[in-house]
Structures are given as C-alpha cells and as structure tokens.
Amino acid sequence: FNLMGEQSQDSFLWVGGGVGTMDTADGSLLDINASINYSKNDRIFKLRGINAEEMVLFGPLPNDKVWELGLLYGLRSPNGNVSVSFLAGISYTGGIYKGDRIDIDYYEELTFETFGLPLEIQIDINALKFIGFSIMFYADINPDQSYGGVNFSILIGRLP
C-alpha cells in the first residue's frame, strides 16, 4: 500500500504558452499568453498572463493594448488524452485604448487598470507523454474594458 504513489498519479504540473486573438469593444488584438497549471484529481489551479496589442503599422496612434494577470480555479474533466476544464477567478488587468481624435493620425490615449472576473474553457490534447496542445476560450469581465478571445498553446510538463 503506497498512499504517496497513488496521490502522485493524481497531481499534474505543466506550463503553457502560445498566441491568439482578443476582441474588445474597440476591435481585435493579437495576443501572446503564458500559464502555469496545477491539477489534483478533478480540480485545476491556473496562473495566466495575457498581453495583447493592436497590430497597426500605418494608421492612427496609439495602438490599443491590454494585459492581464489572472489566478483561476476550476474543474477538469479528463477523457483519455483529452481534458476539458472550466475555470473562473480574479484578475488584475489594464491597458491603453483610443479616446477622442486629436488630429488625423493620433487619438487621445486612455489608460485603465482594474480587477476583473476571468472566465475560461480550456481543451487540452496530450500528444506525447510530456507535450500537448491547448485551445482556450476566455473572457474577462471588468468595469473598464471587458474582453474575450481564443488562444492556442503548447503545453510542456506532467500533463493530465
């Protein structure tokens, strides 16, 4: 009887990182994301970071930007090499968006920083023993600039 051995089979730790798109009230942004994930049994904890920016080379400035640091908790439902997780938590988010037009190529720069409610549905596919892929549908509801999007990530570590 090895209680520690049985528990270790139920604990997983992995990191993820990738790219995606974010939609705000002002338009679409490209984003990069990173996360640290821990799962025990059917529970999952996640620390995620997202940094998104409008990719306009020639056009009115400033470019819209959004960043987020979130701590989420939820349930994970495994089915073979596929796992679906539903998470919610608390986030600290901020960024820059356009205000009133100042001249033909420049808008007033409005900034925000606030706490929010991050929500996420994450689908993980374990391709190899320590490597997988993930698609993440996410949103952050906050009083200043709510947003949502989809991310694609590579996962590395002890995957569920």
XYZ file of C-alpha atoms in Angstrom:
160
model
C 0.000 0.000 0.000
C 1.624 3.243 -1.160
C -0.552 6.249 -0.449
C 2.027 8.736 -1.798
C 2.298 6.820 -5.060
C -1.454 6.925 -5.567
C -1.611 10.650 -4.818
C 1.244 11.482 -7.184
C -0.696 9.845 -10.032
C -3.465 12.395 -9.434
C -1.200 15.504 -9.395
C -0.060 17.250 -12.545
C 2.052 20.353 -13.157
C 2.657 21.929 -16.566
C 3.345 25.222 -18.317
C 1.744 26.544 -21.458
C 2.404 29.333 -23.909
C 1.098 30.455 -27.247
C -0.710 33.019 -29.366
C -4.270 34.051 -30.074
C -6.744 36.831 -30.696
C -8.593 39.091 -28.292
C -11.762 41.037 -29.035
C -12.548 44.264 -27.191
C -15.272 46.856 -27.716
C -12.760 48.764 -29.900
C -11.628 45.887 -32.136
C -9.408 42.819 -32.398
C -5.913 42.455 -30.937
C -3.203 39.811 -31.331
C -2.015 38.258 -28.086
C 0.635 36.100 -26.514
C -0.172 34.051 -23.437
C 1.615 32.034 -20.777
C 0.358 29.936 -17.883
C 1.397 27.701 -15.010
C -1.147 24.960 -14.334
C -1.564 22.563 -11.407
C -4.202 19.870 -11.226
C -5.058 17.391 -8.495
C -7.848 14.890 -9.072
C -10.534 16.862 -10.946
C -9.531 20.341 -9.637
C -7.283 22.766 -11.508
C -5.432 25.940 -10.489
C -4.037 28.269 -13.130
C -1.891 31.397 -13.106
C -2.206 33.018 -16.534
C -0.757 36.054 -18.214
C -2.017 37.600 -21.441
C -0.502 40.512 -23.365
C -2.402 41.765 -26.421
C -1.774 44.603 -28.853
C -3.390 46.056 -31.933
C -1.053 45.389 -34.873
C -1.437 48.531 -36.987
C 1.759 49.567 -38.753
C 0.365 52.606 -40.531
C -2.604 54.296 -39.028
C -3.852 56.291 -36.101
C -1.969 56.026 -32.813
C -1.872 54.895 -30.068
C -2.287 51.172 -30.697
C -4.754 49.512 -28.319
C -3.072 47.295 -25.700
C -4.434 45.009 -22.991
C -2.602 42.948 -20.378
C -3.896 40.580 -17.721
C -2.571 38.581 -14.802
C -5.169 36.126 -13.520
C -5.475 33.416 -10.887
C -8.156 30.877 -11.772
C -9.657 27.776 -10.188
C -11.967 25.207 -11.686
C -12.944 21.681 -12.600
C -11.182 19.402 -15.078
C -12.929 16.561 -16.890
C -10.464 14.095 -18.467
C -11.404 11.667 -21.228
C -8.407 9.689 -22.475
C -5.841 12.073 -23.991
C -8.320 14.988 -23.974
C -9.164 17.110 -20.956
C -11.762 19.893 -20.706
C -11.513 22.471 -17.899
C -13.940 25.162 -16.733
C -12.299 27.949 -14.702
C -13.071 31.286 -13.050
C -11.091 33.535 -10.738
C -9.759 37.024 -10.144
C -7.574 39.133 -12.413
C -5.656 42.376 -12.442
C -5.892 43.851 -15.922
C -5.060 47.081 -17.688
C -4.164 48.685 -20.957
C -4.442 51.549 -23.407
C -7.275 52.397 -25.771
C -8.177 55.302 -28.036
C -10.196 58.272 -26.801
C -11.147 61.374 -28.759
C -9.364 62.192 -32.024
C -6.627 64.812 -31.504
C -5.534 65.070 -35.149
C -5.707 62.960 -38.296
C -3.189 60.343 -37.082
C -3.497 60.493 -33.309
C -6.138 59.846 -30.674
C -6.207 60.694 -27.008
C -4.541 57.868 -25.037
C -6.852 56.445 -22.358
C -5.450 54.002 -19.814
C -7.140 51.644 -17.385
C -6.158 49.323 -14.547
C -8.761 47.312 -12.675
C -9.716 43.988 -11.149
C -11.841 41.605 -13.146
C -13.552 38.245 -13.278
C -11.678 35.955 -15.702
C -13.594 33.018 -17.187
C -12.125 30.208 -19.261
C -12.884 26.965 -21.047
C -9.680 25.074 -21.832
C -9.405 21.975 -24.033
C -6.086 20.112 -23.702
C -4.848 17.366 -26.005
C -1.914 15.276 -24.795
C 0.088 14.437 -27.908
C 3.118 12.861 -26.201
C 3.995 11.996 -22.619
C 5.204 15.499 -21.673
C 3.950 17.615 -24.618
C 0.437 18.669 -25.511
C -1.654 21.317 -27.193
C -4.443 23.505 -25.885
C -7.214 25.724 -27.164
C -8.542 28.229 -24.656
C -11.720 30.289 -24.918
C -11.552 33.110 -22.405
C -13.166 36.316 -21.214
C -12.506 38.942 -18.570
C -15.466 40.853 -17.189
C -14.413 44.117 -15.553
C -15.802 47.637 -15.078
C -13.464 49.349 -17.584
C -12.731 47.277 -20.692
C -14.187 43.748 -20.806
C -12.810 41.413 -23.474
C -12.733 37.852 -24.719
C -10.793 35.719 -27.132
C -9.285 32.425 -28.152
C -5.718 31.190 -27.649
C -3.697 28.262 -28.943
C -0.895 26.961 -26.720
C 1.830 24.346 -26.476
C 1.890 22.518 -23.138
C 5.029 21.107 -21.523
C 5.263 19.164 -18.257
C 3.431 16.417 -16.395
C 0.136 16.567 -18.259
C -3.157 15.123 -17.020
